[in-house]
Short mmCIF file of C-alpha atoms in Angstrom, two decimals:
data_model
loop_
_atom_site.label_atom_id
_atom_site.label_comp_id
_atom_site.label_asym_id
_atom_site.label_seq_id
_atom_site.Cartn_x
_atom_site.Cartn_y
_atom_site.Cartn_z
CA MET X 978 0.11 -0.12 -0.12
CA ASN X 979 1.08 3.57 -0.82
CA LYS X 980 0.33 5.59 2.38
CA GLU X 981 2.12 8.62 1.27
CA LEU X 982 -0.63 9.37 -1.22
CA THR X 983 -4.02 10.62 -0.43
CA ALA X 984 -7.31 10.30 -2.26
CA THR X 985 -7.25 13.99 -2.99
CA GLU X 986 -3.74 13.95 -4.54
CA LEU X 987 -4.86 10.91 -6.69
CA ILE X 988 -7.78 12.75 -7.88
CA THR X 989 -5.68 15.88 -8.77
CA HIS X 990 -2.71 13.94 -10.26
CA LEU X 991 -4.62 11.63 -12.57
CA GLU X 992 -7.38 14.30 -13.12
CA LEU X 993 -10.12 12.29 -12.02
CA GLU X 994 -13.87 13.54 -12.07
CA PRO X 995 -16.85 12.30 -10.01
CA LEU X 996 -18.67 9.35 -11.82
CA PRO X 997 -22.14 10.20 -12.46
CA HIS X 998 -25.03 7.92 -11.29
CA GLU X 999 -22.49 5.22 -9.79
CA GLY X 1000 -20.15 6.84 -7.41
CA GLY X 1001 -16.43 6.89 -7.13
CA TYR X 1002 -14.02 9.01 -9.49
CA PHE X 1003 -12.89 8.21 -12.86
CA ARG X 1004 -11.12 9.31 -16.05
CA GLN X 1005 -11.32 7.51 -19.44
CA THR X 1006 -7.76 6.62 -20.44
CA PHE X 1007 -8.35 4.66 -23.51
CA LYS X 1008 -11.13 4.13 -26.21
CA SER X 1009 -10.48 1.94 -29.07
CA SER X 1010 -10.82 3.49 -32.61
CA LEU X 1011 -12.11 0.07 -33.84
CA MET X 1012 -15.97 0.46 -34.10
CA LEU X 1013 -18.21 -2.53 -33.78
CA GLU X 1014 -22.05 -3.00 -34.75
CA VAL X 1015 -23.38 -4.63 -31.47
CA GLN X 1016 -26.97 -5.55 -30.26
CA SER X 1017 -26.92 -4.62 -26.58
CA ARG X 1018 -30.15 -6.13 -25.87
CA GLU X 1019 -32.56 -8.60 -27.52
CA GLY X 1020 -34.85 -6.63 -29.77
CA ASP X 1021 -32.81 -3.58 -29.99
CA PRO X 1022 -31.47 -2.46 -33.30
CA PRO X 1023 -27.65 -2.84 -33.53
CA SER X 1024 -25.69 0.12 -32.65
CA SER X 1025 -22.20 1.38 -33.05
CA ARG X 1026 -19.63 0.91 -30.27
CA SER X 1027 -15.90 1.30 -29.50
CA ALA X 1028 -14.43 -2.22 -29.37
CA SER X 1029 -13.12 -1.53 -25.87
CA THR X 1030 -12.55 1.27 -23.33
CA LEU X 1031 -10.48 1.68 -20.27
CA ILE X 1032 -10.74 4.01 -17.13
CA PHE X 1033 -8.95 4.75 -13.97
CA TYR X 1034 -11.45 4.32 -11.04
CA LEU X 1035 -10.90 5.67 -7.55
CA VAL X 1036 -13.14 4.74 -4.48
CA THR X 1037 -13.13 6.33 -1.08
CA PRO X 1038 -15.20 5.62 1.97
CA GLU X 1039 -17.71 8.46 1.01
CA SER X 1040 -17.85 7.66 -2.85
CA PHE X 1041 -18.11 3.97 -3.86
CA SER X 1042 -19.45 2.06 -6.67
CA THR X 1043 -23.24 1.59 -5.94
CA LEU X 1044 -25.18 -1.26 -7.36
CA HIS X 1045 -25.65 -0.99 -11.13
CA ARG X 1046 -25.54 -3.06 -14.25
CA ILE X 1047 -24.15 -2.49 -17.85
CA ARG X 1048 -24.77 -4.13 -21.14
CA HIS X 1049 -21.30 -5.51 -21.89
CA ASP X 1050 -18.56 -7.55 -20.02
CA GLU X 1051 -16.48 -5.60 -17.68
CA VAL X 1052 -13.05 -6.24 -16.00
CA PHE X 1053 -11.74 -4.42 -12.83
CA HIS X 1054 -7.96 -4.36 -12.36
CA PHE X 1055 -6.70 -3.44 -8.81
CA TYR X 1056 -3.74 -1.07 -8.98
CA LEU X 1057 -3.02 0.71 -5.45
CA GLY X 1058 -4.32 1.37 -1.96
CA ASP X 1059 -6.62 -0.50 0.44
CA PRO X 1060 -8.60 -3.67 -0.47
CA VAL X 1061 -12.08 -3.58 -1.86
CA GLU X 1062 -14.95 -5.95 -1.81
CA SER X 1063 -16.82 -6.50 -5.21
CA LEU X 1064 -20.30 -7.84 -5.13
CA SER X 1065 -21.97 -9.18 -8.07
CA PHE X 1066 -25.44 -11.11 -8.64
CA SER X 1067 -28.00 -12.03 -11.34
CA SER X 1068 -30.32 -13.72 -8.79
CA GLU X 1069 -30.69 -14.57 -5.21
CA LEU X 1070 -28.95 -17.82 -5.71
CA ASP X 1071 -26.16 -16.41 -7.98
CA CYS X 1072 -24.45 -13.94 -5.75
CA ASP X 1073 -20.82 -13.67 -5.06
CA ARG X 1074 -18.32 -11.34 -3.29
CA VAL X 1075 -14.61 -11.12 -4.41
CA ARG X 1076 -12.00 -9.23 -2.18
CA MET X 1077 -9.59 -7.24 -4.43
CA GLY X 1078 -6.29 -6.04 -3.29
CA SER X 1079 -2.54 -6.57 -3.23
CA ASP X 1080 -2.40 -9.47 -0.53
CA LEU X 1081 -2.01 -12.40 -2.94
CA ILE X 1082 -1.26 -14.64 0.11
CA LYS X 1083 -4.61 -13.97 1.77
CA GLY X 1084 -6.36 -14.50 -1.63
CA ASP X 1085 -6.83 -10.96 -2.83
CA ALA X 1086 -7.75 -10.90 -6.52
CA LEU X 1087 -5.98 -8.54 -8.81
CA GLN X 1088 -8.72 -8.90 -11.51
CA ARG X 1089 -12.38 -9.21 -11.36
CA PRO X 1090 -14.51 -10.00 -14.44
CA ILE X 1091 -18.15 -8.97 -14.34
CA GLN X 1092 -20.55 -10.53 -17.02
CA ARG X 1093 -22.88 -8.27 -18.87
CA GLY X 1094 -26.19 -7.63 -17.09
CA ARG X 1095 -25.35 -8.55 -13.73
CA TRP X 1096 -25.89 -6.22 -10.81
CA GLN X 1097 -22.46 -5.17 -9.39
CA GLY X 1098 -21.05 -2.91 -6.74
CA LEU X 1099 -17.61 -2.09 -5.27
CA LYS X 1100 -16.62 -0.46 -2.07
CA LEU X 1101 -13.70 -0.22 0.29
CA CYS X 1102 -13.20 -2.89 3.14
CA PRO X 1103 -13.70 -1.50 6.49
CA GLY X 1104 -11.06 0.97 7.64
CA GLY X 1105 -9.73 1.57 4.00
CA GLN X 1106 -8.95 5.14 2.81
CA TRP X 1107 -8.95 4.71 -1.06
CA ALA X 1108 -8.33 2.27 -3.84
CA LEU X 1109 -7.34 2.82 -7.33
CA LEU X 1110 -8.57 0.45 -9.98
CA GLY X 1111 -8.79 0.08 -13.79
CA CYS X 1112 -11.81 -0.83 -15.45
CA SER X 1113 -12.17 -2.40 -18.94
CA VAL X 1114 -15.34 -2.62 -21.03
CA ALA X 1115 -15.75 -4.60 -24.27
CA PRO X 1116 -17.52 -3.52 -26.40
CA GLY X 1117 -16.74 -0.13 -25.24
CA PHE X 1118 -18.78 1.60 -22.44
CA GLU X 1119 -21.44 4.35 -23.12
CA PHE X 1120 -23.55 5.90 -20.49
CA GLU X 1121 -26.64 4.73 -22.27
CA ASP X 1122 -25.62 1.06 -21.50
CA PHE X 1123 -25.61 1.96 -17.81
CA GLU X 1124 -28.63 1.17 -15.25
CA ALA X 1125 -28.44 2.41 -11.94
CA GLY X 1126 -29.94 0.12 -9.25
CA ARG X 1127 -32.98 1.58 -7.28
CA ARG X 1128 -32.60 0.21 -3.72
CA SER X 1129 -36.50 -0.03 -3.28
CA GLN X 1130 -36.77 -2.09 -6.52
CA LEU X 1131 -33.78 -4.25 -5.83
CA LEU X 1132 -35.32 -5.08 -2.32
CA LYS X 1133 -38.56 -5.96 -3.95
CA ASP X 1134 -36.70 -8.19 -6.59
CA TYR X 1135 -34.24 -9.83 -4.42
CA PRO X 1136 -35.50 -9.84 -0.74
CA ARG X 1137 -32.91 -12.55 0.43
CA LEU X 1138 -30.09 -10.22 -0.57
CA LYS X 1139 -31.43 -7.32 1.59
CA ASP X 1140 -28.15 -6.90 3.71
CA ALA X 1141 -26.10 -6.70 0.58
CA ILE X 1142 -28.42 -4.29 -1.26
CA LEU X 1143 -28.53 -2.18 1.93
CA GLU X 1144 -24.61 -2.05 2.11
CA PHE X 1145 -24.12 -1.35 -1.70
CA THR X 1146 -26.80 1.38 -2.25
CA LEU X 1147 -27.71 4.83 -1.15
CA GLY X 1148 -31.39 5.63 -0.55
CA ASP X 1149 -33.38 6.27 -3.69
CA ALA X 1150 -33.69 9.88 -5.27
CA SER X 1151 -37.26 10.05 -4.04
CA GLY X 1152 -36.06 9.81 -0.44
CA SER X 1153 -37.36 6.28 0.02
CA SER X 1154 -35.11 3.48 1.15
#
């Protein structure tokens, strides 16, 4: 861990910005010039997408990746800082948590693939100050491929995952929980 750096210093040095609708801080560092025609969802007409994108992604105790899903496969890469916990699920029976970090002896993962369409969230493990990750998406990420999880709807759809949903969401914009 690189304790001499602070989250504020990383945000400034890497020119990170708040990530809308999800949380955390990001900057896109690569967008492939190769364009693909993809059908993101069954029944949708094909649309043009970059073959892949890559971002820096920073989480802090106050700003983390709230539950969301995207239409394409995504891989997180751990770079620096404190360990994080990644949650992913598609049903109440298909839910997993993976700890990412630099302690390979303890079983920390350096990479975390997330299949398209799965709900996912990522936050610091207790006591952590910040973590810097990378995130690759293929075909490339566009904000129209993003769906933010609404706490109230997720609790209705996945009642057995109540504790995880409460941990990885904020209250709905309407003020309900």
